Short mmCIF file of C-alpha atoms in Angstrom, two decimals:
data_model
loop_
_atom_site.label_atom_id
_atom_site.label_comp_id
_atom_site.label_asym_id
_atom_site.label_seq_id
_atom_site.Cartn_x
_atom_site.Cartn_y
_atom_site.Cartn_z
CA MET A 13 72.83 189.52 149.91
CA PRO A 14 75.75 187.25 150.82
CA ILE A 15 75.19 184.71 153.55
CA PRO A 16 77.19 185.41 156.73
CA PRO A 17 79.49 182.58 157.72
CA ARG A 18 78.28 180.12 160.34
CA ARG A 19 79.33 181.23 163.74
CA LYS A 20 80.60 178.60 166.24
CA SER A 21 79.27 178.65 169.76
CA SER A 22 80.06 176.88 172.94
CA PRO A 23 77.74 174.15 174.19
CA SER A 24 77.00 176.10 177.30
CA SER A 25 75.54 179.18 175.58
CA THR A 26 72.56 179.78 173.33
CA PRO A 27 73.78 180.88 169.83
CA PRO A 28 71.13 183.41 168.65
CA TRP A 29 73.22 184.51 165.73
CA ASP A 30 73.82 180.92 164.73
CA ARG A 31 69.99 180.50 164.78
CA THR A 32 69.75 183.63 162.60
CA VAL A 33 72.23 182.22 160.12
CA ARG A 34 70.24 178.98 159.82
CA CYS A 35 67.10 180.91 159.08
CA THR A 36 68.88 182.98 156.46
CA ARG A 37 70.40 179.85 154.93
CA ARG A 38 66.91 178.27 154.69
CA CYS A 39 65.73 181.38 152.93
CA TRP A 40 68.76 181.15 150.55
CA ARG A 41 67.95 177.50 149.78
CA PHE A 42 64.37 178.39 149.05
CA ARG A 43 65.60 180.95 146.59
CA GLN A 44 67.73 178.29 144.86
CA ARG A 45 64.60 176.10 144.50
CA ARG A 46 62.26 178.85 143.38
CA ARG A 47 61.91 177.26 139.96
CA LEU A 48 59.77 174.56 141.64
CA LEU A 49 57.16 177.22 142.21
CA GLY A 50 56.90 178.46 138.58
CA SER A 51 55.78 181.89 137.52
CA VAL A 52 54.05 182.67 140.85
CA VAL A 53 57.45 182.90 142.53
CA ARG A 54 59.03 184.75 139.64
CA ASN A 55 56.71 187.67 140.10
CA GLY A 56 58.12 187.99 143.61
CA LEU A 57 54.96 187.44 145.68
CA TRP A 58 55.68 184.10 147.24
CA TRP A 59 59.36 184.78 147.37
CA THR A 60 58.73 187.87 149.55
CA THR A 61 56.29 185.85 151.74
CA ALA A 62 58.66 182.99 152.24
CA CYS A 63 61.71 185.10 152.98
CA ALA A 64 59.71 187.16 155.46
CA ALA A 65 58.75 184.02 157.31
CA PHE A 66 62.28 182.72 157.38
CA ALA A 67 63.91 186.05 158.14
CA PHE A 68 61.39 187.00 160.81
CA PRO A 69 63.30 185.47 163.73
CA ALA A 70 66.54 186.71 162.24
CA LEU A 71 65.35 190.24 162.52
CA ARG A 72 64.23 189.84 166.15
CA TRP A 73 66.60 187.47 167.87
CA ARG A 74 69.87 189.29 167.72
CA ASN A 75 71.21 189.85 171.23
CA ARG A 76 68.20 188.00 172.72
CA ASN A 77 67.89 184.74 174.48
CA ALA A 78 66.60 182.36 171.84
CA ARG A 79 66.45 179.53 174.40
CA ASP A 80 63.86 181.51 176.47
CA LEU A 81 61.75 182.03 173.42
CA ARG A 82 61.79 178.41 172.44
CA GLN A 83 60.90 177.32 176.04
CA SER A 84 58.06 179.87 176.13
CA ARG A 85 56.66 178.51 172.85
CA ARG A 86 56.86 174.94 174.23
CA ASN A 87 55.08 175.83 177.38
CA SER A 88 52.34 177.65 175.52
CA ALA A 89 51.87 174.72 173.13
CA SER A 90 51.57 172.25 175.98
CA SER A 91 49.03 174.48 177.82
CA ARG A 92 46.61 174.66 174.93
CA PRO A 93 45.78 170.96 174.78
CA ARG A 94 45.18 170.90 178.53
CA PHE A 95 42.85 173.90 178.10
CA SER A 96 40.88 172.08 175.35
CA GLU A 97 40.79 168.81 177.26
CA ALA A 98 39.24 170.50 180.23
CA VAL A 99 36.46 171.89 178.09
CA LEU A 100 35.91 168.48 176.56
CA ASP A 101 35.90 166.61 179.86
CA SER A 102 33.51 169.12 181.36
CA THR A 103 31.24 168.82 178.32
CA ASP A 104 31.15 165.03 178.34
CA ALA A 105 30.68 164.76 182.17
CA TRP A 106 27.24 166.45 182.14
CA SER A 107 23.91 165.03 181.12
CA HIS A 108 20.23 165.43 181.95
CA ALA A 109 17.51 162.78 181.71
CA LEU A 110 14.51 164.27 180.00
CA SER A 111 10.98 163.68 181.27
CA ASP A 112 7.98 163.35 179.04
CA ALA A 113 6.87 166.84 179.91
CA GLU A 114 10.30 168.34 178.99
CA LEU A 115 10.01 166.95 175.50
CA ALA A 116 7.19 169.38 174.72
CA GLY A 117 8.02 171.50 171.64
CA LEU A 118 10.99 169.43 170.49
CA PRO A 119 10.79 168.14 166.94
CA GLU A 120 10.86 164.44 166.14
CA SER A 121 14.43 164.58 164.92
CA ALA A 122 15.58 165.97 168.21
CA ARG A 123 13.67 163.33 170.23
CA ALA A 124 15.26 160.60 168.21
CA MET A 125 18.69 162.12 168.84
CA PHE A 126 18.04 162.32 172.65
CA GLN A 127 16.87 158.75 172.69
CA GLN A 128 20.07 157.65 170.92
CA TYR A 129 22.19 159.57 173.48
CA ALA A 130 20.40 157.58 176.23
CA ASN A 131 20.83 154.32 174.39
CA GLU A 132 24.57 154.98 173.99
CA ARG A 133 24.87 155.25 177.82
CA GLY A 134 22.71 152.31 178.50
CA GLN A 135 19.85 154.39 179.97
CA PRO A 136 16.13 154.28 179.17
CA GLY A 137 14.27 157.28 177.81
CA TRP A 138 15.81 160.46 176.50
CA LEU A 139 19.08 162.12 177.48
CA ALA A 140 20.23 165.72 176.90
CA THR A 141 23.94 166.38 176.68
CA LEU A 142 26.13 169.47 176.10
CA LYS A 143 27.05 168.38 172.54
CA SER A 144 26.13 171.26 170.14
CA PRO A 145 23.25 169.60 168.40
CA SER A 146 21.62 168.78 171.75
CA VAL A 147 22.04 172.27 173.07
CA GLN A 148 20.81 173.96 169.89
CA ALA A 149 17.73 171.80 169.79
CA ILE A 150 16.74 172.56 173.41
CA MET A 151 17.50 176.28 173.21
CA SER A 152 15.49 176.71 170.02
CA PHE A 153 12.48 174.40 170.53
CA ALA A 154 11.99 173.24 174.18
CA ASP A 155 8.78 174.82 175.54
CA ASP A 156 9.99 174.10 179.14
CA ARG A 157 11.68 177.38 180.23
CA SER A 158 13.35 175.78 183.28
CA LEU A 159 14.94 173.15 181.00
CA ARG A 160 16.35 175.82 178.76
CA GLU A 161 17.80 177.60 181.81
CA THR A 162 19.30 174.36 183.12
CA VAL A 163 21.01 173.62 179.75
CA TYR A 164 22.12 177.18 179.25
CA THR A 165 23.70 177.31 182.71
CA ALA A 166 25.55 174.03 182.25
CA TYR A 167 26.74 174.91 178.74
CA HIS A 168 28.05 178.36 179.54
CA THR A 169 29.80 177.37 182.80
CA ARG A 170 31.83 174.45 181.40
CA ALA A 171 35.49 174.37 182.46
CA SER A 172 34.94 177.00 185.19
CA ASP A 173 34.37 177.32 188.93
CA GLN A 174 30.66 178.08 188.29
CA GLY A 175 27.64 175.90 187.57
CA PRO A 176 27.28 172.15 188.11
CA HIS A 177 30.78 171.16 186.97
CA ASP A 178 33.79 169.71 188.74
CA SER A 179 36.20 172.54 189.68
CA LYS A 180 39.13 170.51 188.63
CA HIS A 181 38.31 171.41 184.99
CA ASP A 182 38.39 175.15 185.79
CA ASN A 183 40.37 176.91 183.01
CA ALA A 184 40.84 180.23 184.79
CA GLU A 185 44.48 179.62 185.73
CA ARG A 186 45.16 178.04 182.37
CA ILE A 187 43.99 181.08 180.38
CA GLU A 188 46.18 183.32 182.61
CA LYS A 189 49.18 181.08 181.84
CA ILE A 190 48.53 181.01 178.11
CA LEU A 191 48.20 184.77 177.93
CA ALA A 192 51.28 185.27 179.95
CA LEU A 193 53.33 182.97 177.79
CA ARG A 194 52.13 184.64 174.62
CA HIS A 195 53.04 188.03 175.96
CA GLU A 196 56.44 186.75 177.07
CA ALA A 197 57.11 185.29 173.58
CA ALA A 198 56.06 188.50 171.85
CA SER A 199 58.28 190.56 174.18
CA LEU A 200 61.31 188.42 173.42
CA LEU A 201 60.66 189.07 169.77
CA GLY A 202 60.61 192.80 170.36
CA PHE A 203 56.79 193.38 170.19
CA ASP A 204 54.68 195.43 172.64
CA SER A 205 52.07 192.68 172.98
CA ALA A 206 50.94 189.38 171.54
CA ALA A 207 48.37 191.34 169.46
CA HIS A 208 51.25 193.35 167.83
CA GLU A 209 53.07 190.08 167.03
CA SER A 210 49.95 188.56 165.54
CA LEU A 211 49.48 191.52 163.18
CA GLU A 212 52.93 191.06 161.75
CA GLY A 213 52.24 189.91 158.16
CA LYS A 214 48.47 190.52 158.31
CA MET A 215 46.49 193.04 156.33
CA ALA A 216 45.18 194.82 159.41
CA ALA A 217 48.84 195.88 160.19
CA THR A 218 48.23 197.90 163.45
CA PRO A 219 46.10 197.49 166.62
CA THR A 220 44.62 200.97 166.01
CA ARG A 221 43.36 199.89 162.67
CA VAL A 222 41.78 196.74 164.13
CA LEU A 223 40.07 198.58 166.94
CA ASP A 224 38.81 201.33 164.65
CA PHE A 225 37.34 198.74 162.25
CA LEU A 226 35.60 196.83 165.02
CA HIS A 227 34.22 199.93 166.80
CA THR A 228 32.88 201.35 163.56
CA LEU A 229 31.06 198.13 162.93
CA ALA A 230 29.73 198.18 166.54
CA ASP A 231 28.50 201.82 166.14
CA LYS A 232 26.45 200.76 163.15
CA ALA A 233 25.28 197.35 164.34
CA LYS A 234 24.35 198.02 167.94
CA PRO A 235 21.34 200.30 167.27
CA VAL A 236 19.97 197.66 164.90
CA ALA A 237 20.50 194.91 167.48
CA GLU A 238 18.80 197.04 170.16
CA ARG A 239 15.69 197.42 168.03
CA GLU A 240 15.66 193.69 167.25
CA LEU A 241 15.92 192.85 170.91
CA ALA A 242 13.16 195.26 171.93
CA GLU A 243 10.93 193.81 169.24
CA LEU A 244 11.71 190.26 170.41
CA GLY A 245 11.02 191.23 174.01
CA GLU A 246 7.57 192.61 173.13
CA PHE A 247 6.78 189.43 171.17
CA ALA A 248 7.83 187.25 174.12
CA ARG A 249 5.61 189.26 176.51
CA GLU A 250 2.58 188.94 174.26
CA ARG A 251 3.11 185.34 173.19
CA PHE A 252 4.58 183.68 176.27
CA GLY A 253 3.99 186.06 179.15
CA ILE A 254 7.74 186.54 179.65
CA ASP A 255 8.20 189.95 181.25
CA THR A 256 12.04 189.90 181.31
CA LEU A 257 13.74 188.25 178.44
CA MET A 258 16.57 186.06 179.71
CA PRO A 259 19.45 184.74 177.60
CA TRP A 260 17.94 181.23 177.56
CA ASP A 261 14.76 182.76 176.07
CA ILE A 262 16.40 184.47 173.12
CA ASN A 263 16.76 181.54 170.64
CA TYR A 264 13.40 180.05 171.57
CA SER A 265 11.50 183.31 171.16
CA ALA A 266 13.44 184.20 167.97
CA GLU A 267 12.52 180.87 166.41
CA LYS A 268 8.81 181.40 167.19
CA LEU A 269 8.96 185.01 165.85
CA ARG A 270 10.59 183.81 162.68
CA GLU A 271 7.91 181.22 162.21
CA GLN A 272 5.19 183.79 162.71
CA ARG A 273 6.75 186.37 160.42
CA PHE A 274 8.01 184.22 157.56
CA ASP A 275 5.98 181.05 157.99
CA PHE A 276 9.28 179.25 157.98
CA SER A 277 11.42 177.17 160.39
CA GLU A 278 14.79 175.54 160.14
CA GLU A 279 13.03 172.23 160.77
CA ASP A 280 11.10 172.70 157.51
CA LEU A 281 14.39 172.37 155.64
CA LYS A 282 15.98 169.40 157.44
CA PRO A 283 14.23 166.63 155.44
CA TYR A 284 15.76 168.05 152.29
CA PHE A 285 19.31 167.87 153.68
CA PRO A 286 20.22 164.21 154.42
CA VAL A 287 23.95 163.94 154.78
CA GLU A 288 24.44 161.45 151.88
CA GLN A 289 22.71 163.80 149.50
CA VAL A 290 24.51 166.88 150.76
CA MET A 291 27.93 165.27 150.39
CA ALA A 292 27.08 163.92 146.92
CA GLY A 293 25.85 167.43 145.94
CA LEU A 294 28.95 169.03 147.43
CA PHE A 295 31.31 166.83 145.32
CA ALA A 296 29.18 167.52 142.26
CA LEU A 297 29.35 171.23 142.92
CA VAL A 298 33.11 171.18 143.41
CA GLY A 299 33.40 169.19 140.14
CA ARG A 300 31.42 171.83 138.29
CA LEU A 301 33.37 174.73 139.73
CA PHE A 302 36.89 173.41 139.72
CA GLY A 303 36.93 170.37 137.40
CA VAL A 304 37.83 168.19 140.41
CA GLN A 305 36.38 164.71 140.93
CA PHE A 306 36.43 163.35 144.47
CA VAL A 307 36.21 159.52 144.86
CA ALA A 308 35.61 157.77 148.22
CA ARG A 309 38.26 155.27 149.26
CA ALA A 310 37.42 152.35 151.45
CA ASP A 311 40.95 150.92 151.69
CA VAL A 312 42.38 153.62 153.93
CA PRO A 313 42.60 152.89 157.78
CA LEU A 314 40.45 155.27 159.75
CA TRP A 315 40.28 156.11 163.48
CA HIS A 316 36.46 155.96 163.70
CA PRO A 317 33.64 154.28 161.69
CA ASP A 318 32.04 157.70 161.07
CA ALA A 319 35.17 159.02 159.38
CA HIS A 320 35.60 158.92 155.59
CA PHE A 321 38.49 159.31 153.20
CA SER A 322 38.29 160.73 149.67
CA MET A 323 40.85 161.50 147.09
CA SER A 324 40.54 163.90 144.12
CA TRP A 325 41.52 163.52 140.50
CA MET A 326 42.31 166.71 138.64
CA PRO A 327 43.41 166.73 134.92
CA MET A 328 46.92 168.01 134.51
CA ALA A 329 47.29 168.65 138.26
CA ALA A 330 48.39 166.89 141.41
CA SER A 331 45.79 164.79 143.20
CA ALA A 332 44.70 165.71 146.70
CA ARG A 333 43.18 163.80 149.61
CA GLY A 334 40.86 164.57 152.51
CA PHE A 335 39.57 163.02 155.72
CA ILE A 336 35.99 163.88 156.47
CA TRP A 337 34.45 163.42 160.01
CA LEU A 338 30.95 164.86 160.32
CA TYR A 339 29.14 163.63 163.38
CA ALA A 340 29.22 164.71 167.03
CA ARG A 341 30.26 162.06 169.56
CA THR A 342 31.55 161.72 173.08
CA GLY A 343 35.24 162.63 173.36
CA LYS A 344 35.27 164.81 170.25
CA ARG A 345 36.07 168.47 170.31
CA GLY A 346 33.14 170.68 169.48
CA GLY A 347 32.75 173.05 166.56
CA ALA A 348 33.77 172.75 162.93
CA TRP A 349 37.14 173.22 161.32
CA MET A 350 39.50 172.39 158.57
CA ASP A 351 43.15 171.58 159.29
CA VAL A 352 46.24 170.52 157.39
CA CYS A 353 47.31 166.90 157.58
CA ARG A 354 49.99 167.28 154.88
CA ALA A 355 50.96 170.18 152.69
CA ARG A 356 51.80 169.93 149.05
CA ALA A 357 55.53 169.58 148.38
CA ASP A 358 57.01 169.10 144.92
CA ASP A 359 60.66 168.81 145.83
CA PRO A 360 61.59 165.20 144.99
CA ALA A 361 63.38 164.94 148.33
CA ILE A 362 60.15 165.60 150.31
CA ALA A 363 57.48 165.09 147.62
CA GLN A 364 53.91 164.65 148.98
CA LYS A 365 50.33 165.34 148.00
CA PRO A 366 48.15 167.78 150.03
CA VAL A 367 45.87 166.17 152.55
CA ALA A 368 43.28 167.96 154.65
CA PHE A 369 41.04 167.18 157.65
CA LEU A 370 37.39 168.42 157.49
CA VAL A 371 35.68 167.98 160.85
CA CYS A 372 32.14 168.99 161.92
CA ASN A 373 29.70 168.11 164.78
CA PHE A 374 26.44 167.35 163.09
CA PRO A 375 23.67 165.23 164.59
CA PRO A 376 24.33 161.61 163.84
CA PRO A 377 21.86 159.23 162.22
CA THR A 378 19.44 157.35 164.40
CA PRO A 379 17.81 153.88 163.91
CA ASP A 380 14.71 155.64 162.55
CA LEU A 381 16.14 158.62 160.71
CA PRO A 382 19.18 159.39 158.55
CA ALA A 383 21.46 162.21 159.58
CA LEU A 384 19.50 165.34 158.67
CA LEU A 385 21.21 168.75 158.55
CA THR A 386 19.84 172.19 159.14
CA HIS A 387 20.54 174.86 156.54
CA ASP A 388 23.07 176.36 158.97
CA ASP A 389 24.81 172.96 158.98
CA VAL A 390 24.99 173.00 155.28
CA ILE A 391 26.52 176.52 155.28
CA THR A 392 29.05 175.29 157.86
CA LEU A 393 30.03 172.33 155.62
CA LEU A 394 30.39 174.57 152.57
CA HIS A 395 32.47 176.97 154.61
CA GLU A 396 34.93 174.43 155.87
CA CYS A 397 35.01 172.88 152.36
CA GLY A 398 36.17 176.24 151.10
CA HIS A 399 39.14 176.10 153.41
CA GLY A 400 39.86 172.53 152.43
CA LEU A 401 39.82 173.36 148.73
CA HIS A 402 42.13 176.28 149.39
CA HIS A 403 44.61 173.83 150.86
CA MET A 404 44.06 170.84 148.52
CA LEU A 405 43.94 172.70 145.19
CA THR A 406 47.01 174.84 145.75
CA GLU A 407 49.38 175.12 142.80
CA ILE A 408 52.30 176.06 144.99
CA GLY A 409 54.63 173.14 145.69
CA TRP A 410 56.38 174.60 148.80
CA PRO A 411 54.62 173.86 152.03
CA SER A 412 55.36 177.14 153.90
CA VAL A 413 53.63 179.23 151.28
CA GLY A 414 51.09 176.91 149.68
CA GLY A 415 47.34 176.83 150.30
CA ILE A 416 46.18 178.51 153.52
CA SER A 417 49.78 179.19 154.48
CA GLY A 418 50.22 181.52 151.53
CA VAL A 419 47.87 184.38 152.51
CA GLU A 420 47.47 186.79 155.35
CA TRP A 421 45.54 185.02 158.05
CA ASP A 422 42.91 187.77 158.27
CA ALA A 423 42.19 187.11 154.54
CA VAL A 424 41.99 183.37 154.74
CA GLU A 425 38.18 183.43 154.82
CA LEU A 426 37.76 184.37 151.13
CA PRO A 427 37.44 180.81 149.76
CA SER A 428 35.14 179.72 152.59
CA GLN A 429 32.85 182.73 152.17
CA PHE A 430 32.79 182.06 148.41
CA MET A 431 31.61 178.47 148.88
CA GLU A 432 28.84 179.62 151.29
CA ASN A 433 27.17 181.38 148.31
CA TYR A 434 25.95 178.03 147.05
CA ALA A 435 23.78 177.39 150.10
CA TRP A 436 21.73 180.42 149.08
CA CYS A 437 21.53 179.99 145.38
CA ARG A 438 19.00 177.89 143.49
CA GLU A 439 21.64 176.28 141.36
CA GLY A 440 23.58 175.17 144.39
CA LEU A 441 20.56 173.89 146.30
CA ASP A 442 19.42 171.85 143.36
CA LEU A 443 22.62 169.78 143.84
CA LEU A 444 22.61 169.79 147.62
CA ALA A 445 18.97 169.37 148.57
CA ARG A 446 16.75 166.27 148.04
CA HIS A 447 14.01 165.05 150.34
CA TYR A 448 15.26 161.96 152.18
CA GLN A 449 11.92 160.11 151.57
CA THR A 450 10.60 161.34 148.19
CA GLY A 451 13.79 162.54 146.50
CA GLU A 452 12.07 165.83 145.43
CA SER A 453 14.19 169.00 145.21
CA LEU A 454 13.61 171.96 147.55
CA PRO A 455 10.21 173.52 146.65
CA GLN A 456 10.33 177.12 145.28
CA ASP A 457 7.98 178.46 147.94
CA LEU A 458 10.25 177.08 150.70
CA PHE A 459 13.28 178.54 148.95
CA ASP A 460 11.61 181.91 148.83
CA LYS A 461 10.73 181.86 152.48
CA MET A 462 14.29 180.91 153.26
CA LEU A 463 15.63 183.87 151.34
CA ALA A 464 13.09 186.21 152.96
CA ALA A 465 14.31 185.16 156.42
CA ARG A 466 17.99 185.28 155.56
CA HIS A 467 18.81 188.46 157.45
CA PHE A 468 16.52 187.87 160.31
CA HIS A 469 18.23 189.19 163.51
CA ALA A 470 21.42 190.01 161.62
CA GLY A 471 22.13 192.83 164.09
CA LEU A 472 22.03 190.56 167.10
CA PHE A 473 24.32 188.10 165.37
CA LEU A 474 26.83 190.74 164.43
CA VAL A 475 27.13 192.39 167.85
CA ARG A 476 27.77 188.94 169.31
CA GLN A 477 30.59 188.33 166.81
CA LEU A 478 32.05 191.78 167.57
CA GLU A 479 31.95 190.92 171.29
CA PHE A 480 34.07 187.77 170.57
CA ALA A 481 36.45 189.70 168.25
CA LEU A 482 36.98 192.75 170.53
CA PHE A 483 37.49 190.59 173.68
CA ASP A 484 39.92 188.31 171.76
CA PHE A 485 41.96 191.24 170.64
CA ARG A 486 41.88 193.35 173.81
CA VAL A 487 42.83 190.56 176.11
CA HIS A 488 46.05 190.15 174.15
CA LEU A 489 46.67 193.80 173.47
CA ASP A 490 46.15 195.09 177.06
CA TYR A 491 47.96 192.30 178.93
CA THR A 492 50.71 193.37 181.24
CA PRO A 493 52.81 191.15 183.59
CA GLU A 494 52.08 193.51 186.50
CA THR A 495 48.23 193.30 186.26
CA GLY A 496 47.77 190.01 184.53
CA ALA A 497 45.03 189.26 181.97
CA ARG A 498 42.06 190.62 183.95
CA VAL A 499 39.91 188.43 181.73
CA LEU A 500 36.46 189.00 183.27
CA GLU A 501 37.17 192.75 183.74
CA ARG A 502 38.22 193.07 180.08
CA LEU A 503 35.13 191.11 178.97
CA ALA A 504 32.82 193.42 180.99
CA GLU A 505 34.38 196.43 179.30
CA VAL A 506 33.85 195.01 175.85
CA ARG A 507 30.25 194.02 176.59
CA LYS A 508 29.52 197.50 177.80
CA GLN A 509 30.67 198.78 174.38
CA VAL A 510 28.93 196.34 172.05
CA ALA A 511 26.66 193.90 173.79
CA VAL A 512 22.82 194.24 173.95
CA ILE A 513 22.21 191.03 175.86
CA GLU A 514 23.70 190.99 179.34
CA PRO A 515 24.44 187.43 180.50
CA PRO A 516 24.31 186.45 184.15
CA SER A 517 27.30 187.11 186.35
CA TRP A 518 28.13 183.43 186.50
CA HIS A 519 28.49 183.19 182.72
CA ARG A 520 32.07 182.04 181.94
CA PHE A 521 32.57 182.35 178.16
CA PRO A 522 36.37 183.00 178.40
CA THR A 523 37.07 179.55 180.01
CA LEU A 524 35.69 177.82 176.96
CA LEU A 525 37.80 179.44 174.29
CA PRO A 526 41.62 179.58 174.24
CA THR A 527 41.79 183.05 172.79
CA SER A 528 43.84 183.72 169.74
CA PHE A 529 43.70 186.90 167.73
CA ARG A 530 44.10 184.72 164.67
CA ALA A 531 40.34 184.18 164.97
CA ALA A 532 39.32 187.71 165.97
CA MET A 533 39.36 189.41 162.65
CA ARG A 534 38.04 186.28 160.97
CA ARG A 535 35.00 186.44 163.27
CA ALA A 536 34.34 190.02 162.40
CA THR A 537 34.87 189.62 158.70
CA THR A 538 32.72 186.42 158.61
CA ALA A 539 29.89 188.40 160.26
CA THR A 540 30.08 191.37 157.94
CA CYS A 541 31.09 189.81 154.62
CA GLY A 542 28.49 187.11 154.44
CA PRO A 543 27.71 185.43 151.20
CA LYS A 544 25.65 187.20 148.58
CA CYS A 545 24.03 185.68 145.58
#
């Protein structure tokens, strides 16, 4: 197709057709450079993807105000950091000094962690915070029910007008603004909603297909979750005298039930997963699978003493690099993720090697103990490593279509799910697991117990993921400027459909997560397509 001539425009008006031409010219230049991408481009796959990405605005911006769209995107981009900063500030502002009595039931590794939190703030004794390792330890092991309720309340009301937090961090207005800006941008591009726009170029294709998929899963999973919850409630009545199971009782009671049923606890595995051994085993595993050797570099400036930098060496291929930051700390965003620092580019004019960030929030080492991971932590690390490998091992030398940018976003979980397999296989664990004191590998009887408990409460886990996914999608799909987001109303509707655990009215999950449908289908597929050996 010939390229239309560049159209001149006056400085006082926005030239949407000129922007269209620039996008088309970029697409044309990409075609001229297609030989850089080798046979993958010649089969048409990446050529189609790249042209679709470049031509996308060209198809939508004719006779529309491109200036409004750009401003809407800028406003949305500036709102998201403020949203995340409010969650982080609210998280870091709360703490609770633990008494001797409140330590009952907590394992030694958790006590050491709480003592270190207190030392970091110059306080005596033990200090609970809202960092994920702290919350997980208390919700799973603390015998003191009132302590569990206190931590649950503080954790699930962060960045809201509820609970013990400063109202200046309330994200309610920010989430309304973000959703309004996303809807505005989608409308300018000709879509009915931000959900419709997000599905452009994804496998799911239509909102109906997404909702049908999620509702089908919910119909199958909810009866299983209801049986699991009823069973757990009966166990809690008999074991602890808890007549009404509250949300802050779920993890604690479930951990005790698992111990009774399988003679197994996550704490039994932690001594076999010191961070140094897990990382060495991970690099050895990647070497066996992909022929890639990662070597630590100490000569690269880093932003924190806990961060690490590694580079890979691959025969007959471009080297890659990765920043790794594993431990939770004050001022650090929660969760675990991989992100792109630099994408691979082979064009001599912009040549660069792929570089990735891999960030987690694991419990840090203490003066008495090394950093010990749970099995779930190991799965998380392998999962994010899969994303990092997808980015770093790409053979595509054009940034817009290489690595994680070259697949539909609701299919991007494949490499991460693949890597999770090795946390459940004997061959993988022989590389990853060594006792931090004796150096022995994971005993076979403990491995067998771990496998037996693998699907424990899978129904409860799945309906929770479906709640996240449906809420995420519906809050974008059903948004209208006239009625606004109606976030809590939409969440109540979703919970009525899929949830089996009803949280208190003051629970404020939406103010913690800047919703993006990009994550919705990933949550559902992660829950349903778990690794299998």
